[in-house]
mmCIF file of C-alpha atoms in Angstrom:
data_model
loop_
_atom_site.group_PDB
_atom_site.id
_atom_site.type_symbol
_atom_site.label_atom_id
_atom_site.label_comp_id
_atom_site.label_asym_id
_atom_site.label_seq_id
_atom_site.Cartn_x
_atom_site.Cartn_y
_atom_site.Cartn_z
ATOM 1 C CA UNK A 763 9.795 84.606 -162.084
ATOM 2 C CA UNK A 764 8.672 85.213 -158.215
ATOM 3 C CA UNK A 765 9.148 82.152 -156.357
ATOM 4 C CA UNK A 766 6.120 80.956 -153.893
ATOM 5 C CA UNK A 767 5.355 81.563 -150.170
ATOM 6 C CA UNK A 768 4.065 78.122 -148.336
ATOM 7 C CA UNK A 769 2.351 78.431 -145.078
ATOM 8 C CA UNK A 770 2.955 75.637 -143.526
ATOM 9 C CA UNK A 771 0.851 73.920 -141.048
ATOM 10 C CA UNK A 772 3.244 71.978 -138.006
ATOM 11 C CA UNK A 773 2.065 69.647 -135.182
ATOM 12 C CA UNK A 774 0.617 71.185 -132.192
ATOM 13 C CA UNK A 775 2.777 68.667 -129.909
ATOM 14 C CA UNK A 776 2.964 65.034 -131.653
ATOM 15 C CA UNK A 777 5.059 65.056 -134.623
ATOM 16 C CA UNK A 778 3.222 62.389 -136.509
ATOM 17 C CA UNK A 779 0.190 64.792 -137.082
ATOM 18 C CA UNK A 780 2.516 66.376 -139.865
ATOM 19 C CA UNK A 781 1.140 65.775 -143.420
ATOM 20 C CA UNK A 782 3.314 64.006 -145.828
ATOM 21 C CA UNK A 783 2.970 67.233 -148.032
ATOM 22 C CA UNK A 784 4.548 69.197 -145.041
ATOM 23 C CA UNK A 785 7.325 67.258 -144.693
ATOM 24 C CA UNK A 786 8.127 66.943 -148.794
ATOM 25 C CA UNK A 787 7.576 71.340 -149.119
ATOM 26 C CA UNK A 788 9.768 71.988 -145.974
ATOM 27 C CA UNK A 789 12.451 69.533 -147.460
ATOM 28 C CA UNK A 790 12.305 71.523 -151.095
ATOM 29 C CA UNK A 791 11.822 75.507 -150.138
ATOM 30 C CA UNK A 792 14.823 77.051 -150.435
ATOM 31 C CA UNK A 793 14.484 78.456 -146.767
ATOM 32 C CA UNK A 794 11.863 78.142 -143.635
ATOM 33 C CA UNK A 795 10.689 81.621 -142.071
ATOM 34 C CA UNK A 796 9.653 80.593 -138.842
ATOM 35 C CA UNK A 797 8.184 82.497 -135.251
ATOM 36 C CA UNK A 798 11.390 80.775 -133.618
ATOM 37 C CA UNK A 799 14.359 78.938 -134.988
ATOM 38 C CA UNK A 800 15.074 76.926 -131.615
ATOM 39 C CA UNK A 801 11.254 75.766 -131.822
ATOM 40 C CA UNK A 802 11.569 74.931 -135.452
ATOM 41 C CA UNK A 803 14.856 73.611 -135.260
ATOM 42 C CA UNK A 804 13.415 70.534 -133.131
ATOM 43 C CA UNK A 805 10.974 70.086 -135.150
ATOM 44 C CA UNK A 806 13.617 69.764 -138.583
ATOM 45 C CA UNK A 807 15.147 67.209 -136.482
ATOM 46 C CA UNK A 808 12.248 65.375 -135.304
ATOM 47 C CA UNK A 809 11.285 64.628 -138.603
ATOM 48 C CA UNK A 810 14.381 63.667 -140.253
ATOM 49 C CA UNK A 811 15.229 67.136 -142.295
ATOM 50 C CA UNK A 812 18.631 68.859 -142.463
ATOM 51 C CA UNK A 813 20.576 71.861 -143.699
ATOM 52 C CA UNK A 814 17.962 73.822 -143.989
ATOM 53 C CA UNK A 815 18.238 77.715 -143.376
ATOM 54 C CA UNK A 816 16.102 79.210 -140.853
ATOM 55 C CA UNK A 817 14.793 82.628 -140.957
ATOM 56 C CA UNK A 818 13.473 84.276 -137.807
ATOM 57 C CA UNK A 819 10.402 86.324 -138.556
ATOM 58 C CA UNK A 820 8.592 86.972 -135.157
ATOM 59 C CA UNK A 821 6.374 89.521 -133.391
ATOM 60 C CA UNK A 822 9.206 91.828 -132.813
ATOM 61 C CA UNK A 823 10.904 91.763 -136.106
ATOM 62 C CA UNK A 824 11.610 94.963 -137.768
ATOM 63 C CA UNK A 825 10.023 95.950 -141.258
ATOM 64 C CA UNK A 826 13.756 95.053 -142.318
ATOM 65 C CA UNK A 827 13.533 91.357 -142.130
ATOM 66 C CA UNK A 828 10.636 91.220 -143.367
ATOM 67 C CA UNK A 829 11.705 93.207 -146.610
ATOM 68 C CA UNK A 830 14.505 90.820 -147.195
ATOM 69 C CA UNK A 831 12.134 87.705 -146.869
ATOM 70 C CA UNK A 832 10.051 89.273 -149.456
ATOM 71 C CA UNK A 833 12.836 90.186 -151.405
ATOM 72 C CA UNK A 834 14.019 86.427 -151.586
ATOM 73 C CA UNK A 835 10.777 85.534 -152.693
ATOM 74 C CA UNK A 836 10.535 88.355 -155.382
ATOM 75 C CA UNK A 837 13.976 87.126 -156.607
ATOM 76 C CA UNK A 838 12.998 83.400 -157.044
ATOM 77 C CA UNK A 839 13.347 81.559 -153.813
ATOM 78 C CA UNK A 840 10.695 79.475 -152.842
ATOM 79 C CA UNK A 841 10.434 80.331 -148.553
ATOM 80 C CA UNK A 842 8.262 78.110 -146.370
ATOM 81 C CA UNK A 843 6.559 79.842 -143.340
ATOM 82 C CA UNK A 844 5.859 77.233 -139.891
ATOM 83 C CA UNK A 845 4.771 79.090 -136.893
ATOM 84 C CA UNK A 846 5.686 77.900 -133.462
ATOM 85 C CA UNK A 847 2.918 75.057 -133.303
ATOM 86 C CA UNK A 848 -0.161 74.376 -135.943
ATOM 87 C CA UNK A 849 -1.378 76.242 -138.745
ATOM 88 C CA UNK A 850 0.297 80.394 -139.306
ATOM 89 C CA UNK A 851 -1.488 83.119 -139.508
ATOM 90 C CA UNK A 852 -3.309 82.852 -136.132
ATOM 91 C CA UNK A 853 -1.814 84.642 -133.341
ATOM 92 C CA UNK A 854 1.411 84.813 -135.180
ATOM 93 C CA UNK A 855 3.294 87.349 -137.691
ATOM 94 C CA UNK A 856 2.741 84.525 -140.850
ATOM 95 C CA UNK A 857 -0.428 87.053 -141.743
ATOM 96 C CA UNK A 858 2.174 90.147 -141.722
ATOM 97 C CA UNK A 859 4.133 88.065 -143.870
ATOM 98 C CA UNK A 860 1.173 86.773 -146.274
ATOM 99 C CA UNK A 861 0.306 90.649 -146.989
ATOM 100 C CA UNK A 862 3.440 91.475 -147.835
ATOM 101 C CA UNK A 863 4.340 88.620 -150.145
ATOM 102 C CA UNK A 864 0.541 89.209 -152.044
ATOM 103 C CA UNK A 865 1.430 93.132 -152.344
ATOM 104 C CA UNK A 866 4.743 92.257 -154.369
ATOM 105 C CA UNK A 867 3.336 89.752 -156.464
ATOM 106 C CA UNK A 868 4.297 86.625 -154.951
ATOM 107 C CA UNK A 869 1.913 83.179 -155.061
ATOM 108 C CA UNK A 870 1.185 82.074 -151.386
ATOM 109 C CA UNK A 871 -0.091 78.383 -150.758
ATOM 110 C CA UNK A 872 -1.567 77.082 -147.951
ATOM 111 C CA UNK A 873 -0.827 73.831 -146.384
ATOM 112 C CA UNK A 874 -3.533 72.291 -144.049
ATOM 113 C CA UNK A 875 -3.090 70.693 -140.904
ATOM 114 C CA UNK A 876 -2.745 70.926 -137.074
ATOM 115 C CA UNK A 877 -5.162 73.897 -134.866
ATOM 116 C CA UNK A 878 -5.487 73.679 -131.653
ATOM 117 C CA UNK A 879 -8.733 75.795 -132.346
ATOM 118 C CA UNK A 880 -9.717 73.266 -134.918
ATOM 119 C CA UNK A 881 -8.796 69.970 -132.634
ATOM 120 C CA UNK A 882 -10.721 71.294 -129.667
ATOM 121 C CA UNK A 883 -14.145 72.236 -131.273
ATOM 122 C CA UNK A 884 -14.039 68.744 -132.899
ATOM 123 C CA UNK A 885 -14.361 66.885 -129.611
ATOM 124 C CA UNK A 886 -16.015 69.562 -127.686
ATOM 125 C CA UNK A 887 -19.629 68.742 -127.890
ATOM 126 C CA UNK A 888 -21.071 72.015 -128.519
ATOM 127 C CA UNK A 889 -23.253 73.288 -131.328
ATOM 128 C CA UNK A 890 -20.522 75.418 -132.608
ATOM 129 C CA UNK A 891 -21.962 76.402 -135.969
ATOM 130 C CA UNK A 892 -21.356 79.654 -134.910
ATOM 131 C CA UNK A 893 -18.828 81.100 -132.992
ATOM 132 C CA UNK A 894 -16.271 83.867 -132.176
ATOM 133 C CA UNK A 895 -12.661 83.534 -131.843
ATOM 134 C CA UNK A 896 -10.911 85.483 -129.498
ATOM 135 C CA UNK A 897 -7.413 85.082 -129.570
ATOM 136 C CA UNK A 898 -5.703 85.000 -126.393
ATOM 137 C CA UNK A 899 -7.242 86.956 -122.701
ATOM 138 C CA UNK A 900 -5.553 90.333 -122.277
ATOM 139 C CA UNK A 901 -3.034 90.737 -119.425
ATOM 140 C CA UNK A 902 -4.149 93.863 -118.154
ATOM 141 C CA UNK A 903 -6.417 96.177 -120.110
ATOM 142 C CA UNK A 904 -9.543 95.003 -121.080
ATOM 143 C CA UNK A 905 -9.700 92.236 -119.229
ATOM 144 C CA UNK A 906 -12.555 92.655 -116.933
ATOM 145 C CA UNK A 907 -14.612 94.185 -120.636
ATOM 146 C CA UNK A 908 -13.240 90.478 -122.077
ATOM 147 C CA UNK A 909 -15.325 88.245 -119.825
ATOM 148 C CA UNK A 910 -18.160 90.496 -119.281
ATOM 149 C CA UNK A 911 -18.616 90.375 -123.120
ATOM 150 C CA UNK A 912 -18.396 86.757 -123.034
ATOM 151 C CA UNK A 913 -20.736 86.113 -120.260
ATOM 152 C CA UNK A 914 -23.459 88.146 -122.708
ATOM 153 C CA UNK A 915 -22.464 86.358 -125.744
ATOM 154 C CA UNK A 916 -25.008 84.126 -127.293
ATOM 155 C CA UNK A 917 -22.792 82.279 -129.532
ATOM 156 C CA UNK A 918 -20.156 79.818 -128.648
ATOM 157 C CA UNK A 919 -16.565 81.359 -127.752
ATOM 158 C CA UNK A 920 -13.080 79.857 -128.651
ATOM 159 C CA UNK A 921 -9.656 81.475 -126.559
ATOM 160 C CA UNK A 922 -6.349 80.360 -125.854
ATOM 161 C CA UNK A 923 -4.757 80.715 -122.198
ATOM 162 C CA UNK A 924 -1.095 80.350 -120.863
ATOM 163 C CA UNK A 925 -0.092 77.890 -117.407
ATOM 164 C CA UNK A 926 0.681 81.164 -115.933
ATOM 165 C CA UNK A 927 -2.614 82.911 -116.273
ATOM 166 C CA UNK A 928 -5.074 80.221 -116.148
ATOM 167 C CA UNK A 929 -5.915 79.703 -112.972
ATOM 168 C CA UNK A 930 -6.853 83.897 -112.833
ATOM 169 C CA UNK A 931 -8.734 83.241 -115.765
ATOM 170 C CA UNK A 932 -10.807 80.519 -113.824
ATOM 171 C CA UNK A 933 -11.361 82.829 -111.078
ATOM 172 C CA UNK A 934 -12.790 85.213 -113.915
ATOM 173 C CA UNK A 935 -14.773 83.012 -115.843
ATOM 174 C CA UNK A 936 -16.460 81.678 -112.535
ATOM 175 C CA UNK A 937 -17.401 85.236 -111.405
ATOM 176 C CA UNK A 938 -18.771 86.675 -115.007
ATOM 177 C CA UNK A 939 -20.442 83.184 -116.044
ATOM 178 C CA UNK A 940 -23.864 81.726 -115.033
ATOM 179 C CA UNK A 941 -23.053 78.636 -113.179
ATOM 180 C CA UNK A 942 -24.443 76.386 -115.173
ATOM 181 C CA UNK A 943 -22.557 77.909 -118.617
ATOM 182 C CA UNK A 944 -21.344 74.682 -120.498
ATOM 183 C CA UNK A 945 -17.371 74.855 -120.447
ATOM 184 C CA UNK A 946 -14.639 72.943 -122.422
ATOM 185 C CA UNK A 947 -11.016 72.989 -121.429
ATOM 186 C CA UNK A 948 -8.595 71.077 -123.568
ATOM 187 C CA UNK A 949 -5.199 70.928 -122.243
ATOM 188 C CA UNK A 950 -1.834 69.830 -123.756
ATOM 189 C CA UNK A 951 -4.022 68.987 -126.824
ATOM 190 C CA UNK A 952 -2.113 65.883 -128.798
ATOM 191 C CA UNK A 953 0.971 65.840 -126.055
ATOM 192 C CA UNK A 954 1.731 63.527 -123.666
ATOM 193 C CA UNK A 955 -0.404 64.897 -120.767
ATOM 194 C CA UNK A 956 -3.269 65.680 -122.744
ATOM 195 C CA UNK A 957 -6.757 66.212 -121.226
ATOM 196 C CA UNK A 958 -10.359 67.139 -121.899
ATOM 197 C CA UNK A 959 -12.412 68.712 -119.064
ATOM 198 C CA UNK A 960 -16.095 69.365 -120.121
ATOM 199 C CA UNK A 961 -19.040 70.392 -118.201
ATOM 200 C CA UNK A 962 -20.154 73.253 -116.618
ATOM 201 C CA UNK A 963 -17.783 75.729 -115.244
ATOM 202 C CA UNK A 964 -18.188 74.871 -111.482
ATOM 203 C CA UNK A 965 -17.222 71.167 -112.316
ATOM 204 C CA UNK A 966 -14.371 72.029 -115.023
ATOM 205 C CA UNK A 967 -13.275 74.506 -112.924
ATOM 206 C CA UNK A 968 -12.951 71.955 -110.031
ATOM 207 C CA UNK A 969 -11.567 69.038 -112.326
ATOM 208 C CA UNK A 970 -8.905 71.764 -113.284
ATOM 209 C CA UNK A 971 -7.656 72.747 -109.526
ATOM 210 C CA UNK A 972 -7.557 68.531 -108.833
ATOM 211 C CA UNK A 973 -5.135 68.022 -111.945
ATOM 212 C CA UNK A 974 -3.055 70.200 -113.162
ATOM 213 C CA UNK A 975 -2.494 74.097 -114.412
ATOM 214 C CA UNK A 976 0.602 73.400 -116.521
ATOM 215 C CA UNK A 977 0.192 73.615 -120.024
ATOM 216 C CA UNK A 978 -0.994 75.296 -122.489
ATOM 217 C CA UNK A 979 -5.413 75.428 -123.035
ATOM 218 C CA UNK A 980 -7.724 76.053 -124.997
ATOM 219 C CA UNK A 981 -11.144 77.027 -123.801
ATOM 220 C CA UNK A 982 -14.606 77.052 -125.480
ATOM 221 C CA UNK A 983 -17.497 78.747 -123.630
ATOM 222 C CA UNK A 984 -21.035 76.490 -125.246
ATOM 223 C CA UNK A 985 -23.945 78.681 -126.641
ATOM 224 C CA UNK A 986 -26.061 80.086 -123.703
ATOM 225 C CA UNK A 987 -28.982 77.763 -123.257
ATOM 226 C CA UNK A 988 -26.866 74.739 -124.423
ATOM 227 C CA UNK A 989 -27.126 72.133 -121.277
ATOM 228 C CA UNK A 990 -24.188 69.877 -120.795
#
């Protein structure tokens, strides 16, 4: 009998968002697949677990590893899958892993918890009914095509920038947006130095240079027309 493929859902930056059902699966897979074993090897000690063996299975992992996860699964093994923070299978290899385990038969079970994507929208303000993710904002290529799309967009958009790249991205977003666009900006969400900045870009993106670019953000651009 094929054993069963948990994804996992880990805290985002305070370890007592974990679910109680987290912390009993991650204590009884046989092993934890995860996007990186120093990451998740802070969090097994955070929370009181030990012994447990850690798989690396990240964006540069060859088709090899991945077999042999796959194969422990197919074999029996029960395998947990945590990304590096909140729930797998966005912006992560967890959905590589997911179609893999299906294709050979294996049961995959989701565990709920922890998104930044999820944790922003629900104190954002915005009629977000509708909306388009958009992963992260290319380095390079693209990225001029990226806001100029979003400027246009009627819906509400939801993106994830780095501390290295966000203060370019400001720059951007204040060039291609109407002045007036309703911004959200949540920073460090659930860590120590977390913030909110809300408003329109011209006052978030003010707010923003008087605090602090370190961290990692998450940024939702309102529907056009919504006033803030």
């Amino acid at each position: 009998m094929h054993g069963t493929l948990f994804m996992v859902a880990t805290p985002i930056g305070n370890l007592e968002d974990i679910t109680l059902r987290a912390l009993k699966t991650l204590k009884d897979v046989d092993a934890i697949a995860c996007e990186d074993t120093r990451v998740t090897s802070k969090l097994i000690s955070g929370t009181g677990l030990s012994g447990k063996k850690l798989i690396a299975l990240h964006e540069h992992t060859d088709q090899k590893r991945l077999d042999e996860i796959v194969a422990r699964l197919v074999e029996g093994q029960n395998i947990a899958y945590v990304s590096d923070a909140g729930t797998p299978g966005v912006n992560d290899p967890g959905g590589k892993l997911v179609a893999a385990a299906l294709e050979a038969g294996v049961p995959v079970v989701p565990l709920p918890g922890p998104s930044a994507m999820t944790c922003a929208i629900s104190v954002c303000g915005f009629p977000m009914d509708d909306f388009r993710y958009l992963g992260f904002v290319p380095h390079k290529k693209g990225r001029e095509t990226f806001f100029r799309e979003l400027a246009e967009r009627e819906e509400a958009s939801i993106f994830f920038e780095s501390t290295h790249r966000i203060a370019k991205t400001m720059e951007s977003l204040k060039t291609h947006l109407d002045s007036e666009r309703g911004v959200f900006i949540g920073r460090e969400l659930t860590k120590m130095h977390e913030t909110l900045y809300r408003g329109t870009i011209t006052e978030v993106a003010s707010r923003l240079q008087e605090t602090s670019t370190k961290g990692e953000f998450v940024i939702i651009i309102a529907p056009k027309g919504f006033k803030v």
